mmCIF file of N, CA, C and O in Angstrom:
data_model
loop_
_atom_site.group_PDB
_atom_site.id
_atom_site.type_symbol
_atom_site.label_atom_id
_atom_site.label_comp_id
_atom_site.label_asym_id
_atom_site.label_seq_id
_atom_site.Cartn_x
_atom_site.Cartn_y
_atom_site.Cartn_z
ATOM 1 N N HIS H 1 6.165 1.160 -5.493
ATOM 2 C CA HIS H 1 6.856 1.394 -4.245
ATOM 3 C C HIS H 1 6.005 2.242 -3.299
ATOM 4 O O HIS H 1 5.995 2.013 -2.103
ATOM 5 N N LEU H 2 5.283 3.214 -3.835
ATOM 6 C CA LEU H 2 4.433 4.051 -2.993
ATOM 7 C C LEU H 2 3.335 3.233 -2.326
ATOM 8 O O LEU H 2 2.988 3.477 -1.168
ATOM 9 N N LEU H 3 2.807 2.283 -3.061
ATOM 10 C CA LEU H 3 1.758 1.445 -2.484
ATOM 11 C C LEU H 3 2.308 0.612 -1.328
ATOM 12 O O LEU H 3 1.661 0.479 -0.287
ATOM 13 N N GLU H 4 3.509 0.095 -1.495
ATOM 14 C CA GLU H 4 4.147 -0.649 -0.406
ATOM 15 C C GLU H 4 4.328 0.239 0.824
ATOM 16 O O GLU H 4 4.050 -0.171 1.947
ATOM 17 N N LEU H 5 4.799 1.464 0.610
ATOM 18 C CA LEU H 5 4.995 2.392 1.717
ATOM 19 C C LEU H 5 3.672 2.731 2.398
ATOM 20 O O LEU H 5 3.601 2.796 3.629
ATOM 21 N N LEU H 6 2.632 2.926 1.602
ATOM 22 C CA LEU H 6 1.305 3.203 2.164
ATOM 23 C C LEU H 6 0.841 2.045 3.029
ATOM 24 O O LEU H 6 0.381 2.238 4.156
ATOM 25 N N PHE H 7 0.978 0.824 2.533
ATOM 26 C CA PHE H 7 0.541 -0.344 3.288
ATOM 27 C C PHE H 7 1.349 -0.498 4.578
ATOM 28 O O PHE H 7 0.806 -0.845 5.622
ATOM 29 N N LEU H 8 2.651 -0.229 4.517
ATOM 30 C CA LEU H 8 3.477 -0.302 5.734
ATOM 31 C C LEU H 8 3.031 0.727 6.760
ATOM 32 O O LEU H 8 2.978 0.442 7.961
ATOM 33 N N GLU H 9 2.693 1.930 6.302
ATOM 34 C CA GLU H 9 2.220 2.970 7.219
ATOM 35 C C GLU H 9 0.889 2.573 7.858
ATOM 36 O O GLU H 9 0.653 2.842 9.026
ATOM 37 N N VAL H 10 0.012 1.947 7.087
ATOM 38 C CA VAL H 10 -1.265 1.476 7.644
ATOM 39 C C VAL H 10 -0.983 0.496 8.773
ATOM 40 O O VAL H 10 -1.553 0.598 9.861
ATOM 41 N N LEU H 11 -0.090 -0.462 8.538
ATOM 42 C CA LEU H 11 0.222 -1.448 9.570
ATOM 43 C C LEU H 11 0.836 -0.795 10.809
ATOM 44 O O LEU H 11 0.548 -1.198 11.932
ATOM 45 N N ARG H 12 1.645 0.238 10.608
ATOM 46 C CA ARG H 12 2.263 0.939 11.744
ATOM 47 C C ARG H 12 1.241 1.716 12.562
ATOM 48 O O ARG H 12 1.461 1.966 13.742
ATOM 49 N N LYS H 13 0.146 2.124 11.935
ATOM 50 C CA LYS H 13 -0.870 2.929 12.620
ATOM 51 C C LYS H 13 -1.850 2.096 13.438
ATOM 52 O O LYS H 13 -2.689 2.640 14.138
ATOM 53 N N ILE H 14 -1.751 0.785 13.339
ATOM 54 C CA ILE H 14 -2.603 -0.078 14.163
ATOM 55 C C ILE H 14 -1.918 -0.220 15.510
ATOM 56 O O ILE H 14 -0.786 -0.667 15.600
ATOM 57 N N ASP H 15 -2.630 0.195 16.560
ATOM 58 C CA ASP H 15 -2.043 0.255 17.902
ATOM 59 C C ASP H 15 -2.211 -1.085 18.623
ATOM 60 O O ASP H 15 -3.002 -1.212 19.558
ATOM 61 N N GLY H 16 -1.478 -2.082 18.172
ATOM 62 C CA GLY H 16 -1.491 -3.397 18.822
ATOM 63 C C GLY H 16 -2.805 -4.147 18.685
ATOM 64 O O GLY H 16 -3.717 -3.737 17.979
ATOM 65 N N ASP H 17 -2.885 -5.270 19.372
ATOM 66 C CA ASP H 17 -4.056 -6.143 19.291
ATOM 67 C C ASP H 17 -5.302 -5.537 19.936
ATOM 68 O O ASP H 17 -6.406 -6.007 19.699
ATOM 69 N N GLN H 18 -5.134 -4.509 20.753
ATOM 70 C CA GLN H 18 -6.267 -3.918 21.461
ATOM 71 C C GLN H 18 -6.807 -2.659 20.787
ATOM 72 O O GLN H 18 -7.672 -1.982 21.324
ATOM 73 N N ASP H 19 -6.306 -2.332 19.606
ATOM 74 C CA ASP H 19 -6.760 -1.134 18.910
ATOM 75 C C ASP H 19 -8.263 -1.250 18.634
ATOM 76 O O ASP H 19 -8.720 -2.247 18.069
ATOM 77 N N PRO H 20 -9.054 -0.244 19.023
ATOM 78 C CA PRO H 20 -10.505 -0.292 18.817
ATOM 79 C C PRO H 20 -10.925 -0.480 17.359
ATOM 80 O O PRO H 20 -11.984 -1.043 17.094
ATOM 81 N N ILE H 21 -10.112 -0.039 16.412
ATOM 82 C CA ILE H 21 -10.472 -0.187 15.003
ATOM 83 C C ILE H 21 -10.597 -1.653 14.611
ATOM 84 O O ILE H 21 -11.350 -2.002 13.705
ATOM 85 N N LEU H 22 -9.885 -2.530 15.295
ATOM 86 C CA LEU H 22 -9.957 -3.954 14.965
ATOM 87 C C LEU H 22 -11.326 -4.543 15.271
ATOM 88 O O LEU H 22 -11.717 -5.553 14.695
ATOM 89 N N GLU H 23 -12.088 -3.895 16.161
ATOM 90 C CA GLU H 23 -13.432 -4.374 16.490
ATOM 91 C C GLU H 23 -14.379 -4.276 15.298
ATOM 92 O O GLU H 23 -15.383 -4.988 15.236
ATOM 93 N N SER H 24 -14.051 -3.386 14.335
ATOM 94 C CA SER H 24 -14.907 -3.235 13.156
ATOM 95 C C SER H 24 -14.647 -4.323 12.116
ATOM 96 O O SER H 24 -15.345 -4.394 11.116
ATOM 97 N N LEU H 25 -13.662 -5.175 12.371
ATOM 98 C CA LEU H 25 -13.286 -6.214 11.413
ATOM 99 C C LEU H 25 -13.756 -7.589 11.863
ATOM 100 O O LEU H 25 -13.895 -7.853 13.056
ATOM 101 N N THR H 26 -13.945 -8.458 10.900
ATOM 102 C CA THR H 26 -14.252 -9.850 11.218
ATOM 103 C C THR H 26 -12.965 -10.540 11.647
ATOM 104 O O THR H 26 -11.866 -10.029 11.412
ATOM 105 N N ASP H 27 -13.089 -11.695 12.267
ATOM 106 C CA ASP H 27 -11.905 -12.464 12.665
ATOM 107 C C ASP H 27 -11.036 -12.787 11.444
ATOM 108 O O ASP H 27 -9.807 -12.782 11.525
ATOM 109 N N THR H 28 -11.681 -13.058 10.326
ATOM 110 C CA THR H 28 -10.944 -13.369 9.099
ATOM 111 C C THR H 28 -10.094 -12.191 8.669
ATOM 112 O O THR H 28 -8.922 -12.353 8.305
ATOM 113 N N HIS H 29 -10.665 -10.991 8.734
ATOM 114 C CA HIS H 29 -9.901 -9.802 8.346
ATOM 115 C C HIS H 29 -8.730 -9.547 9.294
ATOM 116 O O HIS H 29 -7.647 -9.154 8.867
ATOM 117 N N VAL H 30 -8.946 -9.772 10.579
ATOM 118 C CA VAL H 30 -7.858 -9.592 11.553
ATOM 119 C C VAL H 30 -6.727 -10.577 11.253
ATOM 120 O O VAL H 30 -5.549 -10.214 11.290
ATOM 121 N N LYS H 31 -7.087 -11.818 10.923
ATOM 122 C CA LYS H 31 -6.066 -12.812 10.574
ATOM 123 C C LYS H 31 -5.289 -12.384 9.324
ATOM 124 O O LYS H 31 -4.075 -12.554 9.244
ATOM 125 N N LEU H 32 -6.003 -11.814 8.355
ATOM 126 C CA LEU H 32 -5.340 -11.336 7.140
ATOM 127 C C LEU H 32 -4.354 -10.215 7.470
ATOM 128 O O LEU H 32 -3.237 -10.186 6.945
ATOM 129 N N LEU H 33 -4.753 -9.299 8.357
ATOM 130 C CA LEU H 33 -3.853 -8.206 8.748
ATOM 131 C C LEU H 33 -2.595 -8.732 9.415
ATOM 132 O O LEU H 33 -1.503 -8.219 9.188
ATOM 133 N N LYS H 34 -2.748 -9.755 10.235
ATOM 134 C CA LYS H 34 -1.597 -10.293 10.968
ATOM 135 C C LYS H 34 -0.575 -10.941 10.044
ATOM 136 O O LYS H 34 0.597 -11.035 10.380
ATOM 137 N N LYS H 35 -1.029 -11.384 8.856
ATOM 138 C CA LYS H 35 -0.093 -11.979 7.897
ATOM 139 C C LYS H 35 0.805 -10.916 7.271
ATOM 140 O O LYS H 35 1.886 -11.212 6.800
ATOM 141 N N GLN H 36 0.358 -9.671 7.273
ATOM 142 C CA GLN H 36 1.119 -8.518 6.797
ATOM 143 C C GLN H 36 1.651 -8.663 5.378
ATOM 144 O O GLN H 36 2.799 -8.316 5.100
ATOM 145 N N THR H 37 0.831 -9.163 4.489
ATOM 146 C CA THR H 37 1.223 -9.214 3.080
ATOM 147 C C THR H 37 0.480 -8.117 2.327
ATOM 148 O O THR H 37 -0.583 -7.665 2.755
ATOM 149 N N MET H 38 1.033 -7.695 1.210
ATOM 150 C CA MET H 38 0.385 -6.648 0.418
ATOM 151 C C MET H 38 -0.996 -7.080 -0.046
ATOM 152 O O MET H 38 -1.944 -6.312 0.022
ATOM 153 N N SER H 39 -1.121 -8.306 -0.527
ATOM 154 C CA SER H 39 -2.415 -8.727 -1.059
ATOM 155 C C SER H 39 -3.465 -8.843 0.048
ATOM 156 O O SER H 39 -4.611 -8.476 -0.159
ATOM 157 N N ASP H 40 -3.066 -9.318 1.230
ATOM 158 C CA ASP H 40 -4.035 -9.437 2.321
ATOM 159 C C ASP H 40 -4.463 -8.071 2.846
ATOM 160 O O ASP H 40 -5.645 -7.835 3.120
ATOM 161 N N LEU H 41 -3.525 -7.155 2.975
ATOM 162 C CA LEU H 41 -3.883 -5.816 3.427
ATOM 163 C C LEU H 41 -4.758 -5.129 2.383
ATOM 164 O O LEU H 41 -5.711 -4.433 2.717
ATOM 165 N N ASN H 42 -4.457 -5.349 1.121
ATOM 166 C CA ASN H 42 -5.282 -4.808 0.044
ATOM 167 C C ASN H 42 -6.716 -5.325 0.167
ATOM 168 O O ASN H 42 -7.673 -4.556 0.039
ATOM 169 N N LYS H 43 -6.888 -6.616 0.430
ATOM 170 C CA LYS H 43 -8.231 -7.199 0.590
ATOM 171 C C LYS H 43 -8.976 -6.533 1.733
ATOM 172 O O LYS H 43 -10.157 -6.203 1.611
ATOM 173 N N VAL H 44 -8.308 -6.341 2.867
ATOM 174 C CA VAL H 44 -8.960 -5.742 4.032
ATOM 175 C C VAL H 44 -9.341 -4.290 3.745
ATOM 176 O O VAL H 44 -10.465 -3.867 4.013
ATOM 177 N N LEU H 45 -8.433 -3.524 3.175
ATOM 178 C CA LEU H 45 -8.721 -2.119 2.884
ATOM 179 C C LEU H 45 -9.847 -1.973 1.872
ATOM 180 O O LEU H 45 -10.667 -1.060 1.983
ATOM 181 N N ARG H 46 -9.904 -2.866 0.904
ATOM 182 C CA ARG H 46 -10.947 -2.773 -0.129
ATOM 183 C C ARG H 46 -12.309 -3.246 0.374
ATOM 184 O O ARG H 46 -13.335 -2.735 -0.043
ATOM 185 N N SER H 47 -12.326 -4.219 1.277
ATOM 186 C CA SER H 47 -13.612 -4.797 1.685
ATOM 187 C C SER H 47 -14.169 -4.234 2.990
ATOM 188 O O SER H 47 -15.297 -4.561 3.353
ATOM 189 N N CYS H 48 -13.405 -3.389 3.681
ATOM 190 C CA CYS H 48 -13.849 -2.833 4.967
ATOM 191 C C CYS H 48 -13.748 -1.307 4.934
ATOM 192 O O CYS H 48 -12.751 -0.734 5.395
ATOM 193 N N PRO H 49 -14.792 -0.649 4.423
ATOM 194 C CA PRO H 49 -14.718 0.805 4.276
ATOM 195 C C PRO H 49 -14.497 1.553 5.592
ATOM 196 O O PRO H 49 -13.764 2.541 5.626
ATOM 197 N N GLU H 50 -15.097 1.080 6.668
ATOM 198 C CA GLU H 50 -14.919 1.756 7.959
ATOM 199 C C GLU H 50 -13.450 1.715 8.403
ATOM 200 O O GLU H 50 -12.893 2.712 8.858
ATOM 201 N N PHE H 51 -12.833 0.561 8.239
ATOM 202 C CA PHE H 51 -11.415 0.400 8.577
ATOM 203 C C PHE H 51 -10.553 1.291 7.683
ATOM 204 O O PHE H 51 -9.678 2.012 8.158
ATOM 205 N N ARG H 52 -10.818 1.256 6.373
ATOM 206 C CA ARG H 52 -10.039 2.046 5.416
ATOM 207 C C ARG H 52 -10.154 3.543 5.731
ATOM 208 O O ARG H 52 -9.143 4.244 5.805
ATOM 209 N N GLU H 53 -11.363 4.023 5.979
ATOM 210 C CA GLU H 53 -11.557 5.445 6.264
ATOM 211 C C GLU H 53 -10.825 5.859 7.537
ATOM 212 O O GLU H 53 -10.240 6.943 7.603
ATOM 213 N N GLU H 54 -10.830 5.001 8.561
ATOM 214 C CA GLU H 54 -10.124 5.312 9.801
ATOM 215 C C GLU H 54 -8.610 5.324 9.573
ATOM 216 O O GLU H 54 -7.898 6.179 10.092
ATOM 217 N N MET H 55 -8.114 4.386 8.779
ATOM 218 C CA MET H 55 -6.677 4.372 8.495
ATOM 219 C C MET H 55 -6.283 5.615 7.713
ATOM 220 O O MET H 55 -5.254 6.233 7.992
ATOM 221 N N TRP H 56 -7.092 6.016 6.742
ATOM 222 C CA TRP H 56 -6.793 7.228 5.974
ATOM 223 C C TRP H 56 -6.798 8.439 6.910
ATOM 224 O O TRP H 56 -5.950 9.321 6.786
ATOM 225 N N ARG H 57 -7.757 8.485 7.852
ATOM 226 C CA ARG H 57 -7.823 9.597 8.804
ATOM 227 C C ARG H 57 -6.546 9.642 9.643
ATOM 228 O O ARG H 57 -5.947 10.689 9.827
ATOM 229 N N ARG H 58 -6.107 8.480 10.122
ATOM 230 C CA ARG H 58 -4.892 8.414 10.940
ATOM 231 C C ARG H 58 -3.650 8.840 10.160
ATOM 232 O O ARG H 58 -2.693 9.341 10.738
ATOM 233 N N LEU H 59 -3.678 8.616 8.855
ATOM 234 C CA LEU H 59 -2.541 8.989 8.007
ATOM 235 C C LEU H 59 -2.664 10.411 7.456
ATOM 236 O O LEU H 59 -1.779 10.880 6.747
ATOM 237 N N GLY H 60 -3.777 11.066 7.744
ATOM 238 C CA GLY H 60 -3.981 12.420 7.240
ATOM 239 C C GLY H 60 -4.365 12.461 5.771
ATOM 240 O O GLY H 60 -4.138 13.467 5.096
ATOM 241 N N LEU H 61 -4.952 11.379 5.269
ATOM 242 C CA LEU H 61 -5.380 11.300 3.874
ATOM 243 C C LEU H 61 -6.884 11.534 3.785
ATOM 244 O O LEU H 61 -7.604 11.296 4.752
ATOM 245 N N PRO H 62 -7.388 11.970 2.627
ATOM 246 C CA PRO H 62 -8.837 12.111 2.471
ATOM 247 C C PRO H 62 -9.525 10.753 2.676
ATOM 248 O O PRO H 62 -9.068 9.739 2.145
ATOM 249 N N GLU H 63 -10.605 10.743 3.448
ATOM 250 C CA GLU H 63 -11.278 9.476 3.756
ATOM 251 C C GLU H 63 -11.873 8.808 2.529
ATOM 252 O O GLU H 63 -12.098 7.605 2.518
ATOM 253 N N ASP H 64 -12.143 9.587 1.476
ATOM 254 C CA ASP H 64 -12.727 9.001 0.263
ATOM 255 C C ASP H 64 -11.660 8.575 -0.757
ATOM 256 O O ASP H 64 -11.986 8.195 -1.875
ATOM 257 N N LEU H 65 -10.387 8.601 -0.341
ATOM 258 C CA LEU H 65 -9.306 8.155 -1.224
ATOM 259 C C LEU H 65 -9.515 6.685 -1.582
ATOM 260 O O LEU H 65 -9.737 5.849 -0.714
ATOM 261 N N GLU H 66 -9.482 6.383 -2.863
ATOM 262 C CA GLU H 66 -9.693 5.009 -3.313
ATOM 263 C C GLU H 66 -8.372 4.357 -3.686
ATOM 264 O O GLU H 66 -7.451 5.011 -4.153
ATOM 265 N N LEU H 67 -8.317 3.043 -3.479
ATOM 266 C CA LEU H 67 -7.151 2.267 -3.899
ATOM 267 C C LEU H 67 -7.307 1.887 -5.359
ATOM 268 O O LEU H 67 -8.420 1.661 -5.826
ATOM 269 N N PRO H 68 -6.194 1.785 -6.085
ATOM 270 C CA PRO H 68 -6.292 1.280 -7.457
ATOM 271 C C PRO H 68 -6.869 -0.138 -7.447
ATOM 272 O O PRO H 68 -6.715 -0.868 -6.470
ATOM 273 N N ASP H 69 -7.535 -0.501 -8.507
ATOM 274 C CA ASP H 69 -8.162 -1.816 -8.594
ATOM 275 C C ASP H 69 -7.149 -2.838 -9.101
ATOM 276 O O ASP H 69 -7.066 -3.124 -10.284
ATOM 277 N N PHE H 70 -6.355 -3.369 -8.159
ATOM 278 C CA PHE H 70 -5.344 -4.359 -8.506
ATOM 279 C C PHE H 70 -5.861 -5.764 -8.259
ATOM 280 O O PHE H 70 -6.512 -6.026 -7.267
ATOM 281 N N ASP H 71 -5.531 -6.653 -9.177
ATOM 282 C CA ASP H 71 -5.761 -8.072 -8.973
ATOM 283 C C ASP H 71 -4.605 -8.554 -8.093
ATOM 284 O O ASP H 71 -3.441 -8.360 -8.429
ATOM 285 N N ASP H 72 -4.925 -9.165 -6.946
ATOM 286 C CA ASP H 72 -3.897 -9.522 -5.964
ATOM 287 C C ASP H 72 -2.759 -10.344 -6.538
ATOM 288 O O ASP H 72 -1.593 -10.006 -6.386
ATOM 289 N N GLU H 73 -3.084 -11.432 -7.169
ATOM 290 C CA GLU H 73 -2.041 -12.336 -7.654
ATOM 291 C C GLU H 73 -1.267 -11.745 -8.823
ATOM 292 O O GLU H 73 -0.057 -11.835 -8.890
ATOM 293 N N TYR H 74 -1.982 -11.127 -9.746
ATOM 294 C CA TYR H 74 -1.337 -10.645 -10.960
ATOM 295 C C TYR H 74 -0.549 -9.357 -10.725
ATOM 296 O O TYR H 74 0.581 -9.234 -11.140
ATOM 297 N N HIS H 75 -1.159 -8.389 -10.048
ATOM 298 C CA HIS H 75 -0.506 -7.097 -9.889
ATOM 299 C C HIS H 75 0.394 -7.008 -8.664
ATOM 300 O O HIS H 75 1.528 -6.573 -8.762
ATOM 301 N N LEU H 76 -0.113 -7.392 -7.505
ATOM 302 C CA LEU H 76 0.656 -7.171 -6.283
ATOM 303 C C LEU H 76 1.863 -8.082 -6.166
ATOM 304 O O LEU H 76 2.821 -7.748 -5.488
ATOM 305 N N TYR H 77 1.825 -9.221 -6.801
ATOM 306 C CA TYR H 77 2.988 -10.110 -6.747
ATOM 307 C C TYR H 77 3.560 -10.407 -8.113
ATOM 308 O O TYR H 77 4.463 -11.183 -8.253
ATOM 309 N N GLY H 78 3.031 -9.777 -9.137
ATOM 310 C CA GLY H 78 3.503 -10.015 -10.484
ATOM 311 C C GLY H 78 3.941 -8.734 -11.139
ATOM 312 O O GLY H 78 5.032 -8.234 -10.892
ATOM 313 N N VAL H 79 3.082 -8.168 -11.950
ATOM 314 C CA VAL H 79 3.411 -6.991 -12.734
ATOM 315 C C VAL H 79 3.844 -5.820 -11.855
ATOM 316 O O VAL H 79 4.879 -5.206 -12.092
ATOM 317 N N LEU H 80 3.069 -5.484 -10.822
ATOM 318 C CA LEU H 80 3.408 -4.350 -9.969
ATOM 319 C C LEU H 80 4.731 -4.573 -9.265
ATOM 320 O O LEU H 80 5.604 -3.728 -9.276
ATOM 321 N N SER H 81 4.887 -5.729 -8.670
ATOM 322 C CA SER H 81 6.106 -6.026 -7.941
ATOM 323 C C SER H 81 7.322 -5.952 -8.864
ATOM 324 O O SER H 81 8.346 -5.395 -8.512
ATOM 325 N N GLU H 82 7.194 -6.499 -10.061
ATOM 326 C CA GLU H 82 8.302 -6.470 -11.005
ATOM 327 C C GLU H 82 8.623 -5.051 -11.440
ATOM 328 O O GLU H 82 9.773 -4.672 -11.552
ATOM 329 N N SER H 83 7.590 -4.247 -11.679
ATOM 330 C CA SER H 83 7.865 -2.889 -12.139
ATOM 331 C C SER H 83 8.441 -2.041 -11.021
ATOM 332 O O SER H 83 9.182 -1.113 -11.266
ATOM 333 N N VAL H 84 8.136 -2.370 -9.786
ATOM 334 C CA VAL H 84 8.679 -1.631 -8.653
ATOM 335 C C VAL H 84 10.115 -2.050 -8.388
ATOM 336 O O VAL H 84 10.998 -1.224 -8.197
ATOM 337 N N HIS H 85 10.374 -3.332 -8.393
ATOM 338 C CA HIS H 85 11.676 -3.830 -7.971
ATOM 339 C C HIS H 85 12.646 -4.099 -9.113
ATOM 340 O O HIS H 85 13.820 -4.298 -8.881
ATOM 341 N N GLY H 86 12.174 -4.113 -10.327
ATOM 342 C CA GLY H 86 13.070 -4.372 -11.449
ATOM 343 C C GLY H 86 12.588 -3.675 -12.695
ATOM 344 O O GLY H 86 12.080 -4.327 -13.599
ATOM 345 N N PRO H 87 12.695 -2.333 -12.761
ATOM 346 C CA PRO H 87 12.168 -1.617 -13.922
ATOM 347 C C PRO H 87 12.814 -2.092 -15.215
ATOM 348 O O PRO H 87 13.995 -2.411 -15.233
ATOM 349 N N GLN H 88 12.001 -2.125 -16.245
ATOM 350 C CA GLN H 88 12.481 -2.541 -17.562
ATOM 351 C C GLN H 88 12.924 -1.316 -18.345
ATOM 352 O O GLN H 88 12.480 -0.209 -18.096
ATOM 353 N N GLY H 89 13.763 -1.506 -19.327
ATOM 354 C CA GLY H 89 14.180 -0.405 -20.182
ATOM 355 C C GLY H 89 15.587 0.057 -19.866
ATOM 356 O O GLY H 89 16.291 -0.530 -19.046
ATOM 357 N N PHE H 90 15.973 1.113 -20.537
ATOM 358 C CA PHE H 90 17.325 1.634 -20.392
ATOM 359 C C PHE H 90 17.371 2.748 -19.359
ATOM 360 O O PHE H 90 16.440 3.534 -19.241
ATOM 361 N N LEU H 91 18.444 2.816 -18.625
ATOM 362 C CA LEU H 91 18.653 3.886 -17.666
ATOM 363 C C LEU H 91 19.760 4.778 -18.198
ATOM 364 O O LEU H 91 20.761 4.299 -18.719
ATOM 365 N N VAL H 92 19.576 6.068 -18.079
ATOM 366 C CA VAL H 92 20.577 7.028 -18.536
ATOM 367 C C VAL H 92 21.043 7.812 -17.328
ATOM 368 O O VAL H 92 20.243 8.364 -16.585
ATOM 369 N N TYR H 93 22.331 7.833 -17.129
ATOM 370 C CA TYR H 93 22.905 8.569 -16.009
ATOM 371 C C TYR H 93 23.560 9.840 -16.530
ATOM 372 O O TYR H 93 24.329 9.799 -17.487
ATOM 373 N N LEU H 94 23.222 10.943 -15.899
ATOM 374 C CA LEU H 94 23.810 12.218 -16.278
ATOM 375 C C LEU H 94 24.616 12.758 -15.117
ATOM 376 O O LEU H 94 24.203 12.677 -13.965
ATOM 377 N N SER H 95 25.727 13.342 -15.432
ATOM 378 C CA SER H 95 26.555 13.983 -14.421
ATOM 379 C C SER H 95 25.810 15.181 -13.852
ATOM 380 O O SER H 95 25.035 15.849 -14.546
ATOM 381 N N SER H 96 26.028 15.455 -12.580
ATOM 382 C CA SER H 96 25.408 16.631 -11.978
ATOM 383 C C SER H 96 25.947 17.906 -12.609
ATOM 384 O O SER H 96 25.376 18.979 -12.448
ATOM 385 N N GLU H 97 27.023 17.771 -13.352
ATOM 386 C CA GLU H 97 27.613 18.928 -14.027
ATOM 387 C C GLU H 97 27.130 19.065 -15.465
ATOM 388 O O GLU H 97 27.562 19.954 -16.193
ATOM 389 N N ALA H 98 26.202 18.221 -15.891
ATOM 390 C CA ALA H 98 25.714 18.272 -17.272
ATOM 391 C C ALA H 98 24.998 19.597 -17.530
ATOM 392 O O ALA H 98 24.317 20.138 -16.656
ATOM 393 N N ASN H 99 25.153 20.080 -18.728
ATOM 394 C CA ASN H 99 24.496 21.292 -19.154
ATOM 395 C C ASN H 99 22.982 21.109 -19.064
ATOM 396 O O ASN H 99 22.464 20.022 -19.309
ATOM 397 N N GLU H 100 22.244 22.167 -18.766
ATOM 398 C CA GLU H 100 20.795 22.107 -18.627
ATOM 399 C C GLU H 100 20.125 21.550 -19.884
ATOM 400 O O GLU H 100 19.101 20.886 -19.815
ATOM 401 N N VAL H 101 20.712 21.768 -21.056
ATOM 402 C CA VAL H 101 20.162 21.270 -22.315
ATOM 403 C C VAL H 101 20.137 19.749 -22.332
ATOM 404 O O VAL H 101 19.250 19.125 -22.877
ATOM 405 N N TRP H 102 21.080 19.112 -21.678
ATOM 406 C CA TRP H 102 21.192 17.666 -21.685
ATOM 407 C C TRP H 102 20.268 17.002 -20.670
ATOM 408 O O TRP H 102 20.087 15.807 -20.692
ATOM 409 N N LYS H 103 19.712 17.755 -19.742
ATOM 410 C CA LYS H 103 18.875 17.163 -18.678
ATOM 411 C C LYS H 103 17.465 16.996 -19.104
ATOM 412 O O LYS H 103 16.863 17.563 -19.858
#
């Protein structure tokens, strides 16, 4: 979920079609950004260091922050997506009045 939020923030920080940062990208990368999918944004951020560093700067993140090495098809639309949107395992609900020992 955090990765999704990060990618959404990156897209929000692009100031329209005239943003100067887009000049550092190839036409192919700009087309990928316009599709606004997690895997396409991941490709652009991983393959365009100048773009990634500027986006991190705009978000107040360290410019040398690295993205996890996800396989687009397997992780971003498979394992990662499933673990984010449908966690496996048992959930335990505790009352807010539960004793500290039980938490």
